[in-house]
Coordinates of C-alpha atoms in Angstrom, one line a residue:
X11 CA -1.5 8.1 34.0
X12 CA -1.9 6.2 31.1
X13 CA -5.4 4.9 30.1
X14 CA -5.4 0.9 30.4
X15 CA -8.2 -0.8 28.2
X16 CA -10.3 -4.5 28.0
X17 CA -9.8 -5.9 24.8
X18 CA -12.7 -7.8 24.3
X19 CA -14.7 -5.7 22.1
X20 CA -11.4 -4.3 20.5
X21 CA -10.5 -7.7 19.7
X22 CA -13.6 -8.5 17.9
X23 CA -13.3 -5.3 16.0
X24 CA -9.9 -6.7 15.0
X25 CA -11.3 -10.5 14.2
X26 CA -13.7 -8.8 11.6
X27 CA -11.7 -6.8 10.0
X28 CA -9.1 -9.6 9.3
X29 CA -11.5 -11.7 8.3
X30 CA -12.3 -9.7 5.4
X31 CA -9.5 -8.7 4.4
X32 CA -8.1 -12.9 4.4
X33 CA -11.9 -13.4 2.7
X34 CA -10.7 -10.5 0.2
X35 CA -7.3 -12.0 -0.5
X36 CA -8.6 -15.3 -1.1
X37 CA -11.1 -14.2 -3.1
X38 CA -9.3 -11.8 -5.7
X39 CA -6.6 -14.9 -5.3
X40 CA -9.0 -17.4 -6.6
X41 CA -11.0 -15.5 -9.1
X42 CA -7.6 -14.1 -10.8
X43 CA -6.0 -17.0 -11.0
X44 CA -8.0 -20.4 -11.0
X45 CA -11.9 -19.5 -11.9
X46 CA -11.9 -16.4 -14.5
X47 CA -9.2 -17.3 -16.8
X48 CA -11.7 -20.5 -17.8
X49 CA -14.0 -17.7 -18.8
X50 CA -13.2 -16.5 -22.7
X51 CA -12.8 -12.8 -21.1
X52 CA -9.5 -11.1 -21.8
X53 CA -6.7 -10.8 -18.5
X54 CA -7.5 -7.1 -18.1
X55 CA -11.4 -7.5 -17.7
X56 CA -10.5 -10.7 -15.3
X57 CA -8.8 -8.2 -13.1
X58 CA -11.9 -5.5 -12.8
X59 CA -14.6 -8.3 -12.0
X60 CA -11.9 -10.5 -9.6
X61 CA -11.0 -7.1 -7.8
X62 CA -14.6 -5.9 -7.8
X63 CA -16.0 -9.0 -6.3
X64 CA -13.4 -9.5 -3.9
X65 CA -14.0 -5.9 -2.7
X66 CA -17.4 -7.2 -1.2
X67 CA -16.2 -8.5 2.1
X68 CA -14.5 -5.2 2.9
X69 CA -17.8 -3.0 1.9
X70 CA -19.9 -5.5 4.6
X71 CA -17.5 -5.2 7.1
X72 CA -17.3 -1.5 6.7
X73 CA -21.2 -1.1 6.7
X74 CA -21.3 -3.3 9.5
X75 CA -19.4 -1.4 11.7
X76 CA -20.6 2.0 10.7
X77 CA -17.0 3.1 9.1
X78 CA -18.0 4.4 5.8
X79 CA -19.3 7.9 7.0
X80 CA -15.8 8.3 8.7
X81 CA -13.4 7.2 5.4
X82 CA -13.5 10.3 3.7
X83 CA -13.2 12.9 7.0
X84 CA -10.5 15.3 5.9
X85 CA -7.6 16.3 8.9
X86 CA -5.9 18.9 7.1
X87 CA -5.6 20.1 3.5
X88 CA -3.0 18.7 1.8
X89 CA -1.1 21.6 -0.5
X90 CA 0.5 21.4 -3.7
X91 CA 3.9 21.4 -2.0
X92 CA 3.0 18.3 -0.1
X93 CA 1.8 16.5 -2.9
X94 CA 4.5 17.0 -5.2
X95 CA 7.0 16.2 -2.1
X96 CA 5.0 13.1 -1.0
X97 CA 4.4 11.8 -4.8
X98 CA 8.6 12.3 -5.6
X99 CA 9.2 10.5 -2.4
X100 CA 6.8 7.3 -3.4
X101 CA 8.7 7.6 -7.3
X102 CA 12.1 7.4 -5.6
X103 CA 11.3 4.7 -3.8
X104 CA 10.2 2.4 -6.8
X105 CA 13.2 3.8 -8.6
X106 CA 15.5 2.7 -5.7
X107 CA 13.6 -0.7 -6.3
X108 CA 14.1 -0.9 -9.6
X109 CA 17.8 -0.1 -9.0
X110 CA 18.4 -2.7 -6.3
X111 CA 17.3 -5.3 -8.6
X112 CA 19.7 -6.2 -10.3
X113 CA 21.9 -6.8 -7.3
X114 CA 18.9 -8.3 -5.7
X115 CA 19.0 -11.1 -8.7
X116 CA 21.9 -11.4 -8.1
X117 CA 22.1 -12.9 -4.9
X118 CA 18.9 -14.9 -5.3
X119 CA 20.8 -16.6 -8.7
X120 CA 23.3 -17.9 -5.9
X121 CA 20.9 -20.2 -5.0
X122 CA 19.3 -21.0 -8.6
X123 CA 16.4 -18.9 -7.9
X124 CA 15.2 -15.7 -9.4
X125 CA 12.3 -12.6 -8.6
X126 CA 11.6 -11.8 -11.9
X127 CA 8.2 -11.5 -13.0
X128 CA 7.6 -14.2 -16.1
X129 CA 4.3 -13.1 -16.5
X130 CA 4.4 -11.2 -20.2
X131 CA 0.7 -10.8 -20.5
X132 CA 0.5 -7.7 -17.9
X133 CA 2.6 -5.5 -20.6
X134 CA -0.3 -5.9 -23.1
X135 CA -2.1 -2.6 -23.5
X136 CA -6.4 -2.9 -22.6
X137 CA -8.1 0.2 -21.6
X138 CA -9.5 -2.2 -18.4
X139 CA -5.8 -2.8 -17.0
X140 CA -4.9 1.0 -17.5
X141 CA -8.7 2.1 -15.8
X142 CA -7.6 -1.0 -12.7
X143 CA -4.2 0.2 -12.4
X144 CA -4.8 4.0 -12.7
X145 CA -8.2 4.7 -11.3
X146 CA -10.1 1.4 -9.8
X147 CA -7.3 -0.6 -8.1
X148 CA -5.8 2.4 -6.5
X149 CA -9.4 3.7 -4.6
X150 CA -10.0 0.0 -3.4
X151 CA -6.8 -0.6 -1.9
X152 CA -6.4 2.6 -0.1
X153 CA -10.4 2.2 1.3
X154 CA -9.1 -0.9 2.0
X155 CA -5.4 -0.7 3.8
X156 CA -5.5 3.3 4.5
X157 CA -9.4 3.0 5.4
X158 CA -10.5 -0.1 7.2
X159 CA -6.8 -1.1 7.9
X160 CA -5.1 1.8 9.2
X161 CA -8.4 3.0 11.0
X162 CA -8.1 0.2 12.9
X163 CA -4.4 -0.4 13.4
X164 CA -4.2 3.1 14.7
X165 CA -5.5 2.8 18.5
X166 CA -2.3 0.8 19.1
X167 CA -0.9 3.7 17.6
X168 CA -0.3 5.6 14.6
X169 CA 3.3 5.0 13.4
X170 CA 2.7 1.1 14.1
X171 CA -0.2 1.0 12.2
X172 CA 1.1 2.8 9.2
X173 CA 3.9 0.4 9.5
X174 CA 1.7 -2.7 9.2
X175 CA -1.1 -1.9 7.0
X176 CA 2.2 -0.6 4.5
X177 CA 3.7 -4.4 5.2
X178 CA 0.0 -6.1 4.4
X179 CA -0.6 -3.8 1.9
X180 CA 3.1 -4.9 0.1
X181 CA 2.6 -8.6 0.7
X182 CA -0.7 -8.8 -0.6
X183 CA 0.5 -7.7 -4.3
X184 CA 2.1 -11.2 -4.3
X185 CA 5.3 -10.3 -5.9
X186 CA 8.5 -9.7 -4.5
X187 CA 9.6 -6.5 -6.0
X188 CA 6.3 -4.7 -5.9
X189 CA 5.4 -5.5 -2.7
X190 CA 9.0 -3.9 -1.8
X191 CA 7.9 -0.7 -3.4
X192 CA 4.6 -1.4 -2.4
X193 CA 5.7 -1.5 1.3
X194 CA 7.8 1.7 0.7
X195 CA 5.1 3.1 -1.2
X196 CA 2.7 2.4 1.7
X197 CA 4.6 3.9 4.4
X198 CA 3.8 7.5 2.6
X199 CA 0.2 6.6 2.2
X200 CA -0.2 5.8 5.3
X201 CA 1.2 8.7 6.0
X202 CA -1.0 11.1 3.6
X203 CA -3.7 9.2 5.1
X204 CA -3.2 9.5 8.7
X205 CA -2.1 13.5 7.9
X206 CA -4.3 14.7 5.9
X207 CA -7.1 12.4 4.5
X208 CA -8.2 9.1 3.0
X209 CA -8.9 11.5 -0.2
X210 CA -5.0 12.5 -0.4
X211 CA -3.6 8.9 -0.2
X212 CA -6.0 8.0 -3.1
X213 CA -4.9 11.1 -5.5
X214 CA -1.1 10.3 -4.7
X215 CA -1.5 6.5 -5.2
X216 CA -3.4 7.3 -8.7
X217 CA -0.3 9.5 -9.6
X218 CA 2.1 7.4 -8.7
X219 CA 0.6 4.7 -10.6
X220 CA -0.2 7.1 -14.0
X221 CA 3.6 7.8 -13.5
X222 CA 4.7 4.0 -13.5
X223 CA 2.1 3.4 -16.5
X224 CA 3.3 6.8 -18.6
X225 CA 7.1 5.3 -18.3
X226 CA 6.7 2.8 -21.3
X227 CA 5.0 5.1 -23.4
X228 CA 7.8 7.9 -23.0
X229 CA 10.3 5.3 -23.9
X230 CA 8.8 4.3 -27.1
X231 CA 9.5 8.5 -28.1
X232 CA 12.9 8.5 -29.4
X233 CA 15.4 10.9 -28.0
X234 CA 12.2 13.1 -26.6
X235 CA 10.9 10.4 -24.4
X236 CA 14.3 9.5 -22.7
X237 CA 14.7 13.1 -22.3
X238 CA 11.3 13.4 -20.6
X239 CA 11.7 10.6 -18.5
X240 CA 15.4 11.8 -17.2
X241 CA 13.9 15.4 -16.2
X242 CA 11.1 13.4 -14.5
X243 CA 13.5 11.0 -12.8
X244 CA 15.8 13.6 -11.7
X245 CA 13.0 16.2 -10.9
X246 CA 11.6 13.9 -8.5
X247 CA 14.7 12.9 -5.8
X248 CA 15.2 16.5 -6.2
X249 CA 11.9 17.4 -4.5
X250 CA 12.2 14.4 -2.6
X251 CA 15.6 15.2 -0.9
X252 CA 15.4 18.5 -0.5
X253 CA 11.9 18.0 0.9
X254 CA 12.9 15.8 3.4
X255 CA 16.2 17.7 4.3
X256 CA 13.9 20.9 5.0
X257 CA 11.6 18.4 6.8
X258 CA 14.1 17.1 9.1
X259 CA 15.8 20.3 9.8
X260 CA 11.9 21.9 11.0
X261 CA 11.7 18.8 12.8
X262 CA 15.0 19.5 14.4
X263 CA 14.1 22.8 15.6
X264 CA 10.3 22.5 16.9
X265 CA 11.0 18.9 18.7
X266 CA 10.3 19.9 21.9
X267 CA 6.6 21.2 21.6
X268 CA 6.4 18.4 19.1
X269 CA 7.1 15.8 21.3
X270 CA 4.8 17.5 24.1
X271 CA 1.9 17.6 21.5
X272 CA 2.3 13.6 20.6
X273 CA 2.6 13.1 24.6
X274 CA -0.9 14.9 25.0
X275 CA -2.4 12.9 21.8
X276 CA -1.3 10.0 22.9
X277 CA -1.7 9.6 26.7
X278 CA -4.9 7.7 25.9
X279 CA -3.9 5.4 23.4
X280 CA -4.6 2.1 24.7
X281 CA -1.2 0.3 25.5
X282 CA -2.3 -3.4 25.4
X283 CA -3.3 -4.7 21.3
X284 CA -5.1 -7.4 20.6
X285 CA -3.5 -7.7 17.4
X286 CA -0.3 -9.7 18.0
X287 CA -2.6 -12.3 19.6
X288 CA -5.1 -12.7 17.4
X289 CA -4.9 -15.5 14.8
X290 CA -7.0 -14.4 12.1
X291 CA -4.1 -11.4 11.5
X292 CA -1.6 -13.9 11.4
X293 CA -3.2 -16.4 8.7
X294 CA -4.4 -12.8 6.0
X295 CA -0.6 -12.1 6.9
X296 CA 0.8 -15.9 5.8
X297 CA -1.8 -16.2 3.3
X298 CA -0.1 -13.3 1.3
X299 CA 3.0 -14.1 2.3
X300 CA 2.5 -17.8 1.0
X301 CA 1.5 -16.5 -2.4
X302 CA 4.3 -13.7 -2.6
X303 CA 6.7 -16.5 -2.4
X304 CA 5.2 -19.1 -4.1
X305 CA 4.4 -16.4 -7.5
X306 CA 7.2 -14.9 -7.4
X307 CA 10.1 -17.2 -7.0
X308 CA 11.1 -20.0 -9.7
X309 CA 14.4 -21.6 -10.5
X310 CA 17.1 -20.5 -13.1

């Protein structure tokens, strides 16, 4: 018999985490965009100190509830294999994204609006955007969606909350096509997270971003560079889809003592969430969603 539970204290659990996590977007919102660029402090810098700052209401609320001992607890090892599969899967999915948008455009240009990003100062090389983008940003946001998020999301269970910390996680970038690859992107994170450790979502999200931030640089190489970035392209939906196509077919063969084994883990998952009801959840969620539409769509 499955184990009914009260949702009181579950439901405050839930409040406070939400609220810092609105308090987080709001802040990094705020900072980013209306009170650091008055500071004479170049775009890259504004990033570290609006990220770092914002970060605060996360580390409270995961000191308040005792969670930081319990981020780093390792399930299984993650082997090379796994990595290289998981990291080609999360690069094939910003590929496909990159691909779709032209269509994407497309139809949006039906209606006189477009997706694109018109922001030309992120393509400036600083050594602070590369350290955010390849070292900083990726360990905050995975303490902060794969942590605190998917920590909590989980007792409702495991594939729902890997579903929704990868959809806050892709509206909170506040820009339509990264938060599709971000969503994507989350899904294996969440994943890595949930299989193997908090550790392995952070080493595959600094990979995939060193990947994304290597691409430029390899195009600027001549015939060498395109080259490269065709092997590396091609290299990884090749792991990725024979990966998954040796994935599916173990799947296939052991689902009977698998499904037996996610009965027994499950059974005493609690089957009523306070999550759907709770109102805090639903403003972080339209607060980034409000953004993500309102940065970036603009007319044509």
């Amino acid at each position: 018999m499955q184990k009914k539970t009260t949702i009181n204290g579950k439901t405050r659990d839930v409040t406070q985490l939400f609220l810092a996590l609105l308090a987080y977007s709001v802040l990094f919102t705020g900072l980013l965009y209306v009170v650091l660029p008055k500071l004479a402090i170049s775009g890259g810098i504004h990033t570290v100190i609006a990220a770092i700052l914002a970060f605060l209401p996360i580390v409270l609320y995961l000191v308040k509830t005792g969670q930081t001992g319990r981020l780093m607890e390792k399930k299984v090892s993650m082997g090379i294999g796994s990595f290289f599969y998981l990291l080609s899967l999360y690069i094939a999915i910003n590929l496909l994204v990159s691909l779709s948008v032209p269509l994407m455009e497309n139809v949006f240009q039906t209606v006189g609006l477009s997706a694109r990003s018109t922001d030309s100062a992120e393509s400036t090389f600083s050594i602070a955007s590369l350290v955010y983008t390849c070292l900083l940003g990726p360990v905050m946001e995975e303490v902060i969606y794969r942590g605190a998020v998917l920590n909590v999301l989980k007792k409702r269970g495991t594939k729902s909350a890997i579903l929704l910390s990868a959809l806050l996680f892709g509206v909170m970038h506040h820009d339509f096509y990264q938060g599709l690859s971000a969503f994507g992107g989350g899904v294996i994170l969440g994943y890595a997270a949930s299989r193997y450790s908090l550790g392995a979502a952070i080493l595959l999200h600094i990979a995939n971003n060193s990947f994304a931030e290597a691409l430029p640089y390899l195009k600027e190489a001549g015939s060498m560079g395109a080259a490269a970035i065709f092997l590396l392209i091609v290299g990884a939906f090749l792991i990725a889809v024979i990966g998954s196509i040796g994935k599916t077919v173990r799947v296939a063969r052991s689902r009977g003592k698998m499904a037996a084994h996610r009965e027994g883990e499950d059974g005493g998952q609690e089957t009523v969430s306070p999550i759907w009801g709770n109102p805090v959840f639903w403003i972080a969620l339209l607060f980034d969603s409000v953004c993500l539409i309102a940065f970036s769509f603009h007319s044509v």
